[in-house]
Coordinates of C-alpha atoms and ligand atoms in Angstrom, one line a residue:
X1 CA 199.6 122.2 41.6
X2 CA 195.9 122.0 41.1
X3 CA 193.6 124.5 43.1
X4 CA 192.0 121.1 45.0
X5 CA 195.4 119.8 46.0
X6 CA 196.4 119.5 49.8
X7 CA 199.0 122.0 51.2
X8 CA 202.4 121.0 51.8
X9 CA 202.8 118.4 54.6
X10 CA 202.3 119.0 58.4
X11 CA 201.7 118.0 61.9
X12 CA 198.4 118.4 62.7
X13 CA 197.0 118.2 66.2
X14 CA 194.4 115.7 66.8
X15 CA 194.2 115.2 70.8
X16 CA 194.8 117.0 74.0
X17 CA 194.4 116.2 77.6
X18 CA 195.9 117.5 80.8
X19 CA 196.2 116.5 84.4
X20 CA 197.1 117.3 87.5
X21 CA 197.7 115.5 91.1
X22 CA 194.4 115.5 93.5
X23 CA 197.0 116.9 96.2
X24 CA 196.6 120.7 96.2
X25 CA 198.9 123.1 98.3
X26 CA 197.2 126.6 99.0
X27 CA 199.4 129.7 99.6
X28 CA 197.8 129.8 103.1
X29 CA 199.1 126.2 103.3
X30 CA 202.7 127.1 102.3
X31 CA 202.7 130.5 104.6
X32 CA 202.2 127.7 107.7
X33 CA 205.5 126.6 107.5
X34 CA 207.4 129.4 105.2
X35 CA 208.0 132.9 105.9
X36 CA 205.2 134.5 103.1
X37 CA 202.0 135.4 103.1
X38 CA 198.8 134.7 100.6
X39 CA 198.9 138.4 99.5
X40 CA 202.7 138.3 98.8
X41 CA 202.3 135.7 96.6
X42 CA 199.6 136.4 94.9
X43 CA 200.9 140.1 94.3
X44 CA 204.1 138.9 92.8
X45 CA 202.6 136.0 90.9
X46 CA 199.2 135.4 90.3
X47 CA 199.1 132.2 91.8
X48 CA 196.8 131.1 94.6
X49 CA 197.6 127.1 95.0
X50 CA 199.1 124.7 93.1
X51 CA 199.3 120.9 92.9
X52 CA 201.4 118.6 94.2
X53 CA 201.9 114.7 93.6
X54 CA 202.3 112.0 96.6
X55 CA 205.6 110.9 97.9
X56 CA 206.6 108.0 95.8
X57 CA 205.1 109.4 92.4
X58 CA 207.4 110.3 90.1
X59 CA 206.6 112.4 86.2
X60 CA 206.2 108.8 84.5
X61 CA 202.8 108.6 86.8
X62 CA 201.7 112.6 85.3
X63 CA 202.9 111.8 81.8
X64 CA 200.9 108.5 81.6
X65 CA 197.8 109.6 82.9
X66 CA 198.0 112.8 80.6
X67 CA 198.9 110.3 77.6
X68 CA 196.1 108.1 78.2
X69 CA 193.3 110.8 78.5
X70 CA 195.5 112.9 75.1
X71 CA 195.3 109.3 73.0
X72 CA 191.5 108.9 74.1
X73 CA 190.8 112.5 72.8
X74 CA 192.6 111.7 69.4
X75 CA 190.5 108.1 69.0
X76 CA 193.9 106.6 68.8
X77 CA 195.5 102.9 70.6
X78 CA 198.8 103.3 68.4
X79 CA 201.4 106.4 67.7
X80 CA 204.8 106.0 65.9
X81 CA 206.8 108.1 69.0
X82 CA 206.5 109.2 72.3
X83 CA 208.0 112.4 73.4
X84 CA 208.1 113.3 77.1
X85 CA 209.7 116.8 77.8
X86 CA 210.5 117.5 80.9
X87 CA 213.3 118.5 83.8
X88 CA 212.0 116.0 86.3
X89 CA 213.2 112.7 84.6
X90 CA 212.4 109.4 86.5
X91 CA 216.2 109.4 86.7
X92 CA 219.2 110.4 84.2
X93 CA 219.5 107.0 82.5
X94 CA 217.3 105.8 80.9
X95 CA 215.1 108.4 79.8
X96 CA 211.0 108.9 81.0
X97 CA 209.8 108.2 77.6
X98 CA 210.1 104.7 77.0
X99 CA 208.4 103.6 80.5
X100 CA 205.7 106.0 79.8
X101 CA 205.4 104.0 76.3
X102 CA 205.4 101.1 77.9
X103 CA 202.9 102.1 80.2
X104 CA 200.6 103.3 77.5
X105 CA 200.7 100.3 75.7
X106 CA 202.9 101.6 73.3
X107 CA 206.1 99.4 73.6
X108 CA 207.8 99.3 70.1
X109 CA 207.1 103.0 69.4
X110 CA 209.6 105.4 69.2
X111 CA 210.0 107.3 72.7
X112 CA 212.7 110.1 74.2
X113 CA 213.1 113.0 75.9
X114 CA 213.2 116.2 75.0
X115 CA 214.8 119.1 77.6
X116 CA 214.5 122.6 77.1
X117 CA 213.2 123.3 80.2
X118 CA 210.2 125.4 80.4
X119 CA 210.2 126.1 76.9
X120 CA 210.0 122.3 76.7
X121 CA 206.7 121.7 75.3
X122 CA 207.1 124.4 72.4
X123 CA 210.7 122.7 71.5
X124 CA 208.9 119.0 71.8
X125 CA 206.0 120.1 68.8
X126 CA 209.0 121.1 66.5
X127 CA 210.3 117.8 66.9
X128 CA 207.2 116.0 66.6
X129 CA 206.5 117.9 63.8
X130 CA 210.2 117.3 61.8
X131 CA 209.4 113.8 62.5
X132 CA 206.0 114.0 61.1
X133 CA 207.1 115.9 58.3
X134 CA 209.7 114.4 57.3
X135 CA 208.0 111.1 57.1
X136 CA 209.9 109.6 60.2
X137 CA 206.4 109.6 62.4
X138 CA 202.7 109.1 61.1
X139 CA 201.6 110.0 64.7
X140 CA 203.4 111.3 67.7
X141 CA 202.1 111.6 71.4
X142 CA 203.7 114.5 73.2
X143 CA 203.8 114.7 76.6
X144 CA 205.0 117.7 79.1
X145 CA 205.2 116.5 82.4
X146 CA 206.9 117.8 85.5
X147 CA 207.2 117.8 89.7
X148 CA 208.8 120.6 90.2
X149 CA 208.0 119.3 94.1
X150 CA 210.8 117.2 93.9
X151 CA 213.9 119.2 93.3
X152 CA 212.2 122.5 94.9
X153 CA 213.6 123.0 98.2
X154 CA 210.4 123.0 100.4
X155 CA 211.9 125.6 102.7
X156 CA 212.7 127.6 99.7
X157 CA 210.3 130.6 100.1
X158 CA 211.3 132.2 96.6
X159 CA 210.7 129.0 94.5
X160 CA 207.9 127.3 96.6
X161 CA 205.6 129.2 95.6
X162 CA 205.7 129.7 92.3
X163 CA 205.8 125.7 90.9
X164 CA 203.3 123.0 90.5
X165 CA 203.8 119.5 89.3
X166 CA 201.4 118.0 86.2
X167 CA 201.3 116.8 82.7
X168 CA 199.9 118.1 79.3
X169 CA 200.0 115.5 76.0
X170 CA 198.5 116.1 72.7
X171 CA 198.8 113.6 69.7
X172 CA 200.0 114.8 66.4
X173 CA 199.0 113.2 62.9
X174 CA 200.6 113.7 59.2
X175 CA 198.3 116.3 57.7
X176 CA 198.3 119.2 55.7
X177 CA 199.5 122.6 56.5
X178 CA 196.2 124.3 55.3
X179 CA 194.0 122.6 57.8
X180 CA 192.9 123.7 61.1
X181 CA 195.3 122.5 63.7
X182 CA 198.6 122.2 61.5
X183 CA 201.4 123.7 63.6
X184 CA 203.8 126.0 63.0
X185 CA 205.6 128.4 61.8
X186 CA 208.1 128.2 64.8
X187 CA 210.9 130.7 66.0
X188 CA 213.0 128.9 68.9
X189 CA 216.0 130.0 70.4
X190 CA 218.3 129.6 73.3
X191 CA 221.3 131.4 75.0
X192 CA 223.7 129.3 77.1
X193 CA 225.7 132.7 77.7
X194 CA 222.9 132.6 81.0
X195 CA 222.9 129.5 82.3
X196 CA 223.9 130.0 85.5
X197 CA 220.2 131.8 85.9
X198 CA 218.0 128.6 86.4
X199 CA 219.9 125.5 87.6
X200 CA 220.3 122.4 89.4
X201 CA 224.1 121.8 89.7
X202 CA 224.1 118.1 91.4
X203 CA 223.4 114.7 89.6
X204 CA 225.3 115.5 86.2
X205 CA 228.6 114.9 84.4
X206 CA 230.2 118.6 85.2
X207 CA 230.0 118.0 89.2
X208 CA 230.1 114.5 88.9
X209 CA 233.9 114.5 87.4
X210 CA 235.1 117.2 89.5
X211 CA 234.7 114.7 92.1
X212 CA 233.3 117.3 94.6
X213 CA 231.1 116.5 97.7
X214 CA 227.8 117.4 96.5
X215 CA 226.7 120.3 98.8
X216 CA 222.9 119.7 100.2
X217 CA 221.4 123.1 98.3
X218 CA 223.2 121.4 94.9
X219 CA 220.5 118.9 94.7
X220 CA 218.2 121.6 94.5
X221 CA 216.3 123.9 91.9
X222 CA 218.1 127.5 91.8
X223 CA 217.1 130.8 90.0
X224 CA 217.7 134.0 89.9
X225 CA 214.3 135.7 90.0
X226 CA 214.8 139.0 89.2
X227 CA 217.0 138.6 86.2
X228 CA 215.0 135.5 84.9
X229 CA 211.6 137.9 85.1
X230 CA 213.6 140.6 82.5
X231 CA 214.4 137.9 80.5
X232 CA 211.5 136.2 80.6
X233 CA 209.2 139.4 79.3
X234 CA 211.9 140.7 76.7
X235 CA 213.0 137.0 74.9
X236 CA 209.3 135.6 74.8
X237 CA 208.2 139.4 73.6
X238 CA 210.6 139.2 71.1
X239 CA 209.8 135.7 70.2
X240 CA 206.5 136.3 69.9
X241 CA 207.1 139.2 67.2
X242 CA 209.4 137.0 65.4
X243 CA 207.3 134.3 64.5
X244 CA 204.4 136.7 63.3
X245 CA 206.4 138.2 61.3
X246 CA 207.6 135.1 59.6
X247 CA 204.1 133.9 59.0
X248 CA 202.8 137.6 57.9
X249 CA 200.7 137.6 60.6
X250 CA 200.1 140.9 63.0
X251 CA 199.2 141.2 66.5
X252 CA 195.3 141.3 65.2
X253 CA 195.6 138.2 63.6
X254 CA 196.0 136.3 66.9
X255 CA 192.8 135.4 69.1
X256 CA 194.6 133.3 71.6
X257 CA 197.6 134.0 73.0
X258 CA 198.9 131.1 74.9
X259 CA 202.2 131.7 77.2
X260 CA 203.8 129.5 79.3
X261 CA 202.2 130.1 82.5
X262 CA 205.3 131.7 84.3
X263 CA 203.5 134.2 86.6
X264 CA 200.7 136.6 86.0
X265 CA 202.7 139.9 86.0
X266 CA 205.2 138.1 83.3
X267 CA 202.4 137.0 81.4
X268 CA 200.3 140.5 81.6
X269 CA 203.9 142.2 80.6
X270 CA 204.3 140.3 77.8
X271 CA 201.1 140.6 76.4
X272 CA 200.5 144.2 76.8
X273 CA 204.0 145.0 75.2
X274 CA 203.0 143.0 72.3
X275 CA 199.5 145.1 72.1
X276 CA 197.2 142.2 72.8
X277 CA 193.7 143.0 74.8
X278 CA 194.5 141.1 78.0
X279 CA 191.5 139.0 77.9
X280 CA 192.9 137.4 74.8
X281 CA 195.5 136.0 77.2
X282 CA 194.8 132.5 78.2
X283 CA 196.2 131.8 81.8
X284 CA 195.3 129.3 84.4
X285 CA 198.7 130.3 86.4
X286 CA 196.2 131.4 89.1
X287 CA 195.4 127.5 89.9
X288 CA 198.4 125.4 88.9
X289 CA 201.3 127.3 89.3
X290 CA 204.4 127.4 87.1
X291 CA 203.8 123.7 86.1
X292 CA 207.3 123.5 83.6
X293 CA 206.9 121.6 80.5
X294 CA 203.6 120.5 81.5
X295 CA 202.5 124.5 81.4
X296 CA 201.0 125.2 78.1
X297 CA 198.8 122.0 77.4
X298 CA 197.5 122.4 80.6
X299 CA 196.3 126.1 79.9
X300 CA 195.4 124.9 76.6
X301 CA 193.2 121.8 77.9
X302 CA 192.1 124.1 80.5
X303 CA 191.1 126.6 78.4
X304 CA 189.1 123.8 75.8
X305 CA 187.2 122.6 78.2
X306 CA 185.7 126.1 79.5
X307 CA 185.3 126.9 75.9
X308 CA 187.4 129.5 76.0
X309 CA 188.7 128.2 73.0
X310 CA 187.4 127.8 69.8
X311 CA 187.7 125.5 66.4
X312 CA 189.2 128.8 64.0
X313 CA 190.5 130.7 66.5
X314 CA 194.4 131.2 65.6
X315 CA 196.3 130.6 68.6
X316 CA 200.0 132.3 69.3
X317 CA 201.7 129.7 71.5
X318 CA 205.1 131.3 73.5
X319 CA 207.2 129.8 75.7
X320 CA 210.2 130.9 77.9
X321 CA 213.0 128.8 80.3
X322 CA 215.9 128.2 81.7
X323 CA 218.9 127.4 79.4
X324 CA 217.9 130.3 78.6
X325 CA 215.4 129.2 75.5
X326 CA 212.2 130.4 74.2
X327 CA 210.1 129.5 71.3
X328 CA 206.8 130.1 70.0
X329 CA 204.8 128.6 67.5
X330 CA 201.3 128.9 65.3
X331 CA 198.2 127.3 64.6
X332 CA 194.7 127.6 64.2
X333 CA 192.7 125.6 67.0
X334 CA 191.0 122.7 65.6
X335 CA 187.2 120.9 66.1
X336 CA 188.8 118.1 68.4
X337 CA 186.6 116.0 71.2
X338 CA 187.1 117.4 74.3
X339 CA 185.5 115.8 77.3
X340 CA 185.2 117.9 79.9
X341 CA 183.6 115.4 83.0
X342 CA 180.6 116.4 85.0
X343 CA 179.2 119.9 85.2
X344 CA 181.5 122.0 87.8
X345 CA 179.8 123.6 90.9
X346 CA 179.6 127.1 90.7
X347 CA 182.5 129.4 91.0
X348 CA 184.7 125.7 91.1
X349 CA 187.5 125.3 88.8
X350 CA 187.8 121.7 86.9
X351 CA 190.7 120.7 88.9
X352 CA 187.9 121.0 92.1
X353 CA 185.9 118.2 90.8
X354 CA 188.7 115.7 90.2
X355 CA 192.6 115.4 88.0
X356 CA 191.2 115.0 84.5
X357 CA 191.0 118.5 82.9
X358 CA 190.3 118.0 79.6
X359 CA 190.8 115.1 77.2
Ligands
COA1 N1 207.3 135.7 100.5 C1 207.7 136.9 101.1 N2 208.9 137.5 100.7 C2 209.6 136.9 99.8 C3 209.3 135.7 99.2 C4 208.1 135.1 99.6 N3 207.6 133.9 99.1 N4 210.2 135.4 98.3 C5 211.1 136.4 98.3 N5 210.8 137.3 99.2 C6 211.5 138.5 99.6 C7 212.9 138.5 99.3 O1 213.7 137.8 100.2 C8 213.2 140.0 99.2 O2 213.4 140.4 100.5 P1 214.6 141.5 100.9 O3 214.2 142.7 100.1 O4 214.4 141.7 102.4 O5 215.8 140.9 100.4 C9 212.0 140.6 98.7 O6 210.9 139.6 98.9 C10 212.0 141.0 97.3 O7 212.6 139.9 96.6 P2 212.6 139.9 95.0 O8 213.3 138.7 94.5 O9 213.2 141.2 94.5 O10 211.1 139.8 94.7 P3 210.4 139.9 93.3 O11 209.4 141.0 93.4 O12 211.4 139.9 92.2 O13 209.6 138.6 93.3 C11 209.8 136.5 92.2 C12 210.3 137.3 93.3 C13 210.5 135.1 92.2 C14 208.3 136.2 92.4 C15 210.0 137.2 90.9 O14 211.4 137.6 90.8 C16 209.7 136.4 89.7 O15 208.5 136.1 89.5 N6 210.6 136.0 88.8 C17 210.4 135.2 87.7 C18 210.3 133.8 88.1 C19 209.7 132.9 87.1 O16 208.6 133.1 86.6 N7 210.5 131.9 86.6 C20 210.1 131.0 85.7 C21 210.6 131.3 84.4 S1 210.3 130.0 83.3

């Protein structure tokens, strides 16, 4: 190959956008009608509010208003497939992808779902990238969107508190794997032998064809805290390691570290056993919550539009959920037009000033 030619073939990112519902719920808000307290929460979890979206919303309404902003930031009107990733479909059948397309403007593309839970998003950029790579997909818009609001039980004190509902979307284009923003390597992973640890158990085939009256709390989001937290810090640790080492890269390699924004003690766990100066952390858990699918976009377009992040620096994306699966991936953060609205008040966060955080 001659020393001028491109590297081999990649998915390069060339958008990003996130956004959340104006509706914000406070922990004092939630300690009104639950048994907790601000300090609890924000003790156990980092988080002080999160937001919420209006009844009658649904995640089409996140995911196309984090698509539009996501294909404005890329300076595109046409992709070749739409992924949305996410637990909170519209409904089972059909999938959220399509209407989103449609909504978008992009009726003909390509457009499904993708469900891996929290680990969603990192799952949904290896697809986008096999269909980029493989020459399936010029461009790809990839959405994570979730309301967690509507299958947490509101008078669930252990899950309240920890989700938020909002969408993420970057757009993807056929590049090179040399250039600034070509993702990957990847390491992803799953173990069913748990998957009893994060569940809703209504509104599928398994209860559906045992015929059994669906019980109330069945409809609802279930987890097992404790033992999702040990798993959460060891599988996305490990996961993390694992896709260093299959790039050659060490822990000083990486400026960014990007988690799914779990919880601030997982997230502080996982990044001090890995050896990684806490600042290089990138967390916005604090004002969104566990957001699902949606959660790393949104920390990333959070994080671009502070300027926290930087065209060069080499971002270590990690991601863990219920299934169980984890995944992480690499890249190096690219020059991309972030628009960042009006300037914030002091001490305000972006989501203060409006829904748009970045695109
Ligand atoms: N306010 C006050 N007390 C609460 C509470 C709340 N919101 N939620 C639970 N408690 C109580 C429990 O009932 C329990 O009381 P008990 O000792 O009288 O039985 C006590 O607090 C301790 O519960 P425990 O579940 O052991 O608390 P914890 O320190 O593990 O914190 C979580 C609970 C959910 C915050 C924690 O387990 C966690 O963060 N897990 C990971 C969840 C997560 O991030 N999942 C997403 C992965 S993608």
């Amino acid at each position: 190959m001659p020393d001028n030619a491109p590297g081999p073939a990649a998915a390069v990112l060339c958008g990003l956008a996130g956004w959340v519902p104006p509706r914000v719920v406070t922990n004092e808000e939630l300690a009104e009608r639950l048994d907790t307290d601000d300090a609890w929460i924000r003790t156990r979890t980092g988080i002080r509010r999160r937001h919420v979206i209006e009844p009658g919303q649904a995640t089409s309404d996140l995911a196309v208003e984090a698509g539009c902003r996501a294909l404005r930031s890329a300076g595109a009107d046409s992709v070749d497939a739409v992924i949305v990733t996410t637990t909170t479909p519209d409904r089972p059948c059909p999938a959220t992808a399509p209407t989103v397309a449609a909504r978008l403007g992009l009726a003909g593309a390509a457009a499904f779902d993708v469900g891996a839970v929290c680990t969603g998003f990192v799952y949904g950029l290896a697809t986008a990238a096999g269909l980029i790579t493989s020459g399936v997909a010029g461009r790809v818009l990839l959405i994570g969107a979730d309301a967690y609001s509507t299958i947490v039980d509101p008078l669930d004190r252990a899950n309240a508190i920890i989700f938020g509902d909002g969408a993420g979307a970057v757009v993807l284009r056929a590049g090179h794997a040399d250039e600034p923003g070509a993702v990957g390597r990847f390491d992803l992973g799953s173990d069913g032998a748990h998957e009893d640890l994060i569940t809703v158990a209504a509104g599928g085939s398994r209860q559906r064809s045992t015929g059994d009256e669906v019980r109330r709390g069945d409809r609802h989001f279930a987890m097992r805290g404790n033992e999702v937290y040990r798993h959460a810090v060891t599988r996305t640790a490990e996961s993390a390691r694992t896709v260093l080492r299959t790039a050659g890269w060490t822990i000083d390699d990486v400026d960014r570290f990007v988690p799914h924004q779990a919880n601030l003690r997982i997230l502080h766990s996982v990044t001090d056993d890995l050896g990684l100066p806490r600042e290089r952390c990138v967390a916005n858990v604090d004002s969104v919550g566990n957001t699902g699918a949606a959660s790393i976009p949104l920390a990333l377009a959070d994080a671009a539009a502070r300027q926290t992040l930087r065209p060069g620096d080499r971002l270590l994306l990690t991601a863990f959920g219920g299934g169980l699966t984890w995944g992480s991936c690499l890249l190096t953060w690219p020059e991309m037009a972030v628009h960042t609205g009006p300037e914030p008040a002091p001490h305000t966060h972006p989501h203060d000033r409006g829904e748009e955080t970045a695109s």
